């Protein structure tokens, strides 16, 4: 807009989000009023974002009625094509991004355990399949552990499910804090947690599993009502063998866990073969 000084340039209209009137300019500076006779501008916006400005110049000074009439006509004439050319694509892009965001959130919810906020069975299984593929591809060692809270059913029966949920939530935090950055843990079901240890041999995996077991053993749970409990976990451990499938790997780690349970609990049992 030629002759409009300072902040009253065309780019200023989207900033103020209001029609720019002659009186506005005159009130701002006397120089602006002398520079131009009149102006009306229509701002088009979609989703609170300015998408365009249509400006009309050249009215005799003070002819406000004519300007407002033309502004109304201008809105009727210009709005439909602007709507189709600008607002519709903007709206579609907004809806596309919104749908993608919702899909991402739903996908995240589908693999997240609502209680512990860690991966659920589906999520940790997908992560394990990916870890197995990476192990095969790069010929890197991979260990898998299954940790199970000892004597959890009597705790639930005696103290109630609310206390049981608090225990599982705190246990999930203890397990997560004890793992390394590339490791993954998820709630596999009930009080069982599946742990993925990439780039780890059976010897290294046993050290990590022992650290997990010892950390839980030192933990004293205190409920909201003051109930205090000492808890332990049993851990089964195995190393992935090239060429085996998911069922074979999980069956072997499950056997190792059962051996830890039958061996007296609060133990780590590593199993190399089926």
PDB file of N, CA and C in Angstrom, residues 16-61:
ATOM      1  N   UNK A  16      -3.218  -7.224  13.148  1.00  0.00           N
ATOM      2  CA  UNK A  16      -4.269  -6.659  13.986  1.00  0.00           C
ATOM      3  C   UNK A  16      -5.590  -7.400  13.838  1.00  0.00           C
ATOM      4  N   UNK A  17      -5.737  -8.183  12.734  1.00  0.00           N
ATOM      5  CA  UNK A  17      -6.935  -9.004  12.522  1.00  0.00           C
ATOM      6  C   UNK A  17      -8.221  -8.178  12.569  1.00  0.00           C
ATOM      7  N   UNK A  18      -8.206  -6.952  12.075  1.00  0.00           N
ATOM      8  CA  UNK A  18      -9.408  -6.123  11.988  1.00  0.00           C
ATOM      9  C   UNK A  18      -9.371  -5.352  10.686  1.00  0.00           C
ATOM     10  N   UNK A  19     -10.549  -4.942  10.158  1.00  0.00           N
ATOM     11  CA  UNK A  19     -10.539  -4.088   8.966  1.00  0.00           C
ATOM     12  C   UNK A  19      -9.802  -2.789   9.263  1.00  0.00           C
ATOM     13  N   UNK A  20      -9.035  -2.338   8.316  1.00  0.00           N
ATOM     14  CA  UNK A  20      -8.257  -1.117   8.484  1.00  0.00           C
ATOM     15  C   UNK A  20      -9.075   0.046   7.944  1.00  0.00           C
ATOM     16  N   UNK A  21      -9.497   0.957   8.795  1.00  0.00           N
ATOM     17  CA  UNK A  21     -10.398   2.045   8.435  1.00  0.00           C
ATOM     18  C   UNK A  21      -9.643   3.366   8.361  1.00  0.00           C
ATOM     19  N   UNK A  22     -10.153   4.353   7.571  1.00  0.00           N
ATOM     20  CA  UNK A  22      -9.491   5.657   7.489  1.00  0.00           C
ATOM     21  C   UNK A  22      -9.345   6.315   8.843  1.00  0.00           C
ATOM     22  N   UNK A  23     -10.381   6.202   9.689  1.00  0.00           N
ATOM     23  CA  UNK A  23     -10.296   6.833  11.002  1.00  0.00           C
ATOM     24  C   UNK A  23      -9.166   6.247  11.824  1.00  0.00           C
ATOM     25  N   UNK A  24      -8.924   4.949  11.637  1.00  0.00           N
ATOM     26  CA  UNK A  24      -7.835   4.302  12.360  1.00  0.00           C
ATOM     27  C   UNK A  24      -6.507   4.915  11.973  1.00  0.00           C
ATOM     28  N   UNK A  25      -6.360   5.107  10.656  1.00  0.00           N
ATOM     29  CA  UNK A  25      -5.111   5.691  10.179  1.00  0.00           C
ATOM     30  C   UNK A  25      -4.978   7.135  10.661  1.00  0.00           C
ATOM     31  N   UNK A  26      -6.083   7.895  10.576  1.00  0.00           N
ATOM     32  CA  UNK A  26      -6.018   9.300  10.986  1.00  0.00           C
ATOM     33  C   UNK A  26      -5.694   9.426  12.467  1.00  0.00           C
ATOM     34  N   UNK A  27      -6.250   8.540  13.263  1.00  0.00           N
ATOM     35  CA  UNK A  27      -5.972   8.595  14.693  1.00  0.00           C
ATOM     36  C   UNK A  27      -4.536   8.203  15.008  1.00  0.00           C
ATOM     37  N   UNK A  28      -3.975   7.352  14.154  1.00  0.00           N
ATOM     38  CA  UNK A  28      -2.607   6.891  14.411  1.00  0.00           C
ATOM     39  C   UNK A  28      -1.619   8.023  14.187  1.00  0.00           C
ATOM     40  N   UNK A  29      -1.631   8.594  12.991  1.00  0.00           N
ATOM     41  CA  UNK A  29      -0.740   9.726  12.699  1.00  0.00           C
ATOM     42  C   UNK A  29      -1.407  10.641  11.692  1.00  0.00           C
ATOM     43  N   UNK A  30      -1.169  11.929  11.835  1.00  0.00           N
ATOM     44  CA  UNK A  30      -1.723  12.891  10.882  1.00  0.00           C
ATOM     45  C   UNK A  30      -1.109  12.701   9.512  1.00  0.00           C
ATOM     46  N   UNK A  31       0.146  12.293   9.499  1.00  0.00           N
ATOM     47  CA  UNK A  31       0.836  12.088   8.225  1.00  0.00           C
ATOM     48  C   UNK A  31       0.174  10.985   7.426  1.00  0.00           C
ATOM     49  N   UNK A  32      -0.246   9.937   8.092  1.00  0.00           N
ATOM     50  CA  UNK A  32      -0.895   8.829   7.403  1.00  0.00           C
ATOM     51  C   UNK A  32      -2.198   9.286   6.771  1.00  0.00           C
ATOM     52  N   UNK A  33      -2.942  10.124   7.460  1.00  0.00           N
ATOM     53  CA  UNK A  33      -4.217  10.602   6.936  1.00  0.00           C
ATOM     54  C   UNK A  33      -4.025  11.459   5.699  1.00  0.00           C
ATOM     55  N   UNK A  34      -2.946  12.230   5.661  1.00  0.00           N
ATOM     56  CA  UNK A  34      -2.697  13.084   4.501  1.00  0.00           C
ATOM     57  C   UNK A  34      -2.203  12.270   3.311  1.00  0.00           C
ATOM     58  N   UNK A  35      -1.564  11.138   3.586  1.00  0.00           N
ATOM     59  CA  UNK A  35      -0.936  10.346   2.535  1.00  0.00           C
ATOM     60  C   UNK A  35      -1.963   9.660   1.653  1.00  0.00           C
ATOM     61  N   UNK A  36      -3.054   9.169   2.246  1.00  0.00           N
ATOM     62  CA  UNK A  36      -4.040   8.447   1.452  1.00  0.00           C
ATOM     63  C   UNK A  36      -5.447   8.853   1.856  1.00  0.00           C
ATOM     64  N   UNK A  37      -6.367   8.726   0.929  1.00  0.00           N
ATOM     65  CA  UNK A  37      -7.734   9.160   1.187  1.00  0.00           C
ATOM     66  C   UNK A  37      -8.495   8.150   2.024  1.00  0.00           C
ATOM     67  N   UNK A  38      -8.547   6.911   1.560  1.00  0.00           N
ATOM     68  CA  UNK A  38      -9.329   5.909   2.278  1.00  0.00           C
ATOM     69  C   UNK A  38      -8.851   4.521   1.901  1.00  0.00           C
ATOM     70  N   UNK A  39      -9.171   3.577   2.750  1.00  0.00           N
ATOM     71  CA  UNK A  39      -8.808   2.179   2.497  1.00  0.00           C
ATOM     72  C   UNK A  39      -9.779   1.279   3.231  1.00  0.00           C
ATOM     73  N   UNK A  40     -10.130   0.160   2.620  1.00  0.00           N
ATOM     74  CA  UNK A  40     -10.843  -0.890   3.326  1.00  0.00           C
ATOM     75  C   UNK A  40     -10.155  -2.198   2.982  1.00  0.00           C
ATOM     76  N   UNK A  41      -9.978  -3.050   3.971  1.00  0.00           N
ATOM     77  CA  UNK A  41      -9.301  -4.331   3.753  1.00  0.00           C
ATOM     78  C   UNK A  41     -10.099  -5.434   4.415  1.00  0.00           C
ATOM     79  N   UNK A  42     -10.234  -6.562   3.721  1.00  0.00           N
ATOM     80  CA  UNK A  42     -10.916  -7.736   4.268  1.00  0.00           C
ATOM     81  C   UNK A  42      -9.868  -8.804   4.529  1.00  0.00           C
ATOM     82  N   UNK A  43      -9.841  -9.279   5.750  1.00  0.00           N
ATOM     83  CA  UNK A  43      -8.875 -10.304   6.146  1.00  0.00           C
ATOM     84  C   UNK A  43      -9.568 -11.657   6.131  1.00  0.00           C
ATOM     85  N   UNK A  44      -8.962 -12.639   5.473  1.00  0.00           N
ATOM     86  CA  UNK A  44      -9.483 -14.004   5.431  1.00  0.00           C
ATOM     87  C   UNK A  44      -8.606 -14.884   6.316  1.00  0.00           C
ATOM     88  N   UNK A  45      -9.249 -15.670   7.176  1.00  0.00           N
ATOM     89  CA  UNK A  45      -8.498 -16.519   8.103  1.00  0.00           C
ATOM     90  C   UNK A  45      -9.143 -17.884   8.178  1.00  0.00           C
ATOM     91  N   UNK A  46      -8.303 -18.883   8.452  1.00  0.00           N
ATOM     92  CA  UNK A  46      -8.779 -20.257   8.652  1.00  0.00           C
ATOM     93  C   UNK A  46      -8.044 -20.847   9.828  1.00  0.00           C
ATOM     94  N   UNK A  47      -8.799 -21.419  10.755  1.00  0.00           N
ATOM     95  CA  UNK A  47      -8.218 -22.022  11.954  1.00  0.00           C
ATOM     96  C   UNK A  47      -7.312 -21.027  12.676  1.00  0.00           C
ATOM     97  N   UNK A  48      -7.778 -19.791  12.783  1.00  0.00           N
ATOM     98  CA  UNK A  48      -7.070 -18.718  13.485  1.00  0.00           C
ATOM     99  C   UNK A  48      -5.766 -18.316  12.803  1.00  0.00           C
ATOM    100  N   UNK A  49      -5.584 -18.696  11.551  1.00  0.00           N
ATOM    101  CA  UNK A  49      -4.388 -18.328  10.801  1.00  0.00           C
ATOM    102  C   UNK A  49      -4.810 -17.475   9.614  1.00  0.00           C
ATOM    103  N   UNK A  50      -4.209 -16.296   9.479  1.00  0.00           N
ATOM    104  CA  UNK A  50      -4.534 -15.422   8.358  1.00  0.00           C
ATOM    105  C   UNK A  50      -4.061 -16.044   7.055  1.00  0.00           C
ATOM    106  N   UNK A  51      -4.977 -16.161   6.087  1.00  0.00           N
ATOM    107  CA  UNK A  51      -4.626 -16.782   4.808  1.00  0.00           C
ATOM    108  C   UNK A  51      -4.573 -15.781   3.665  1.00  0.00           C
ATOM    109  N   UNK A  52      -5.119 -14.584   3.857  1.00  0.00           N
ATOM    110  CA  UNK A  52      -5.070 -13.600   2.785  1.00  0.00           C
ATOM    111  C   UNK A  52      -5.711 -12.288   3.180  1.00  0.00           C
ATOM    112  N   UNK A  53      -5.373 -11.247   2.425  1.00  0.00           N
ATOM    113  CA  UNK A  53      -5.943  -9.917   2.646  1.00  0.00           C
ATOM    114  C   UNK A  53      -6.350  -9.345   1.294  1.00  0.00           C
ATOM    115  N   UNK A  54      -7.577  -8.833   1.208  1.00  0.00           N
ATOM    116  CA  UNK A  54      -8.029  -8.160  -0.011  1.00  0.00           C
ATOM    117  C   UNK A  54      -8.257  -6.694   0.342  1.00  0.00           C
ATOM    118  N   UNK A  55      -7.503  -5.783  -0.306  1.00  0.00           N
ATOM    119  CA  UNK A  55      -7.561  -4.363   0.040  1.00  0.00           C
ATOM    120  C   UNK A  55      -8.178  -3.562  -1.098  1.00  0.00           C
ATOM    121  N   UNK A  56      -8.959  -2.522  -0.731  1.00  0.00           N
ATOM    122  CA  UNK A  56      -9.594  -1.624  -1.691  1.00  0.00           C
ATOM    123  C   UNK A  56      -9.190  -0.192  -1.338  1.00  0.00           C
ATOM    124  N   UNK A  57      -8.622   0.529  -2.310  1.00  0.00           N
ATOM    125  CA  UNK A  57      -8.084   1.868  -2.072  1.00  0.00           C
ATOM    126  C   UNK A  57      -8.775   2.897  -2.963  1.00  0.00           C
ATOM    127  N   UNK A  58      -8.555   4.193  -2.643  1.00  0.00           N
ATOM    128  CA  UNK A  58      -8.888   5.263  -3.567  1.00  0.00           C
ATOM    129  C   UNK A  58     -10.219   5.927  -3.376  1.00  0.00           C
ATOM    130  N   UNK A  59     -10.842   5.882  -2.201  1.00  0.00           N
ATOM    131  CA  UNK A  59     -12.094   6.589  -1.970  1.00  0.00           C
ATOM    132  C   UNK A  59     -11.823   8.054  -1.626  1.00  0.00           C
ATOM    133  N   UNK A  60     -12.777   8.931  -1.937  1.00  0.00           N
ATOM    134  CA  UNK A  60     -12.639  10.323  -1.488  1.00  0.00           C
ATOM    135  C   UNK A  60     -12.594  10.371   0.034  1.00  0.00           C
ATOM    136  N   UNK A  61     -11.794  11.258   0.554  1.00  0.00           N
ATOM    137  CA  UNK A  61     -11.657  11.346   2.007  1.00  0.00           C
ATOM    138  C   UNK A  61     -13.012  11.593   2.660  1.00  0.00           C
TER     139      UNK A  61
END
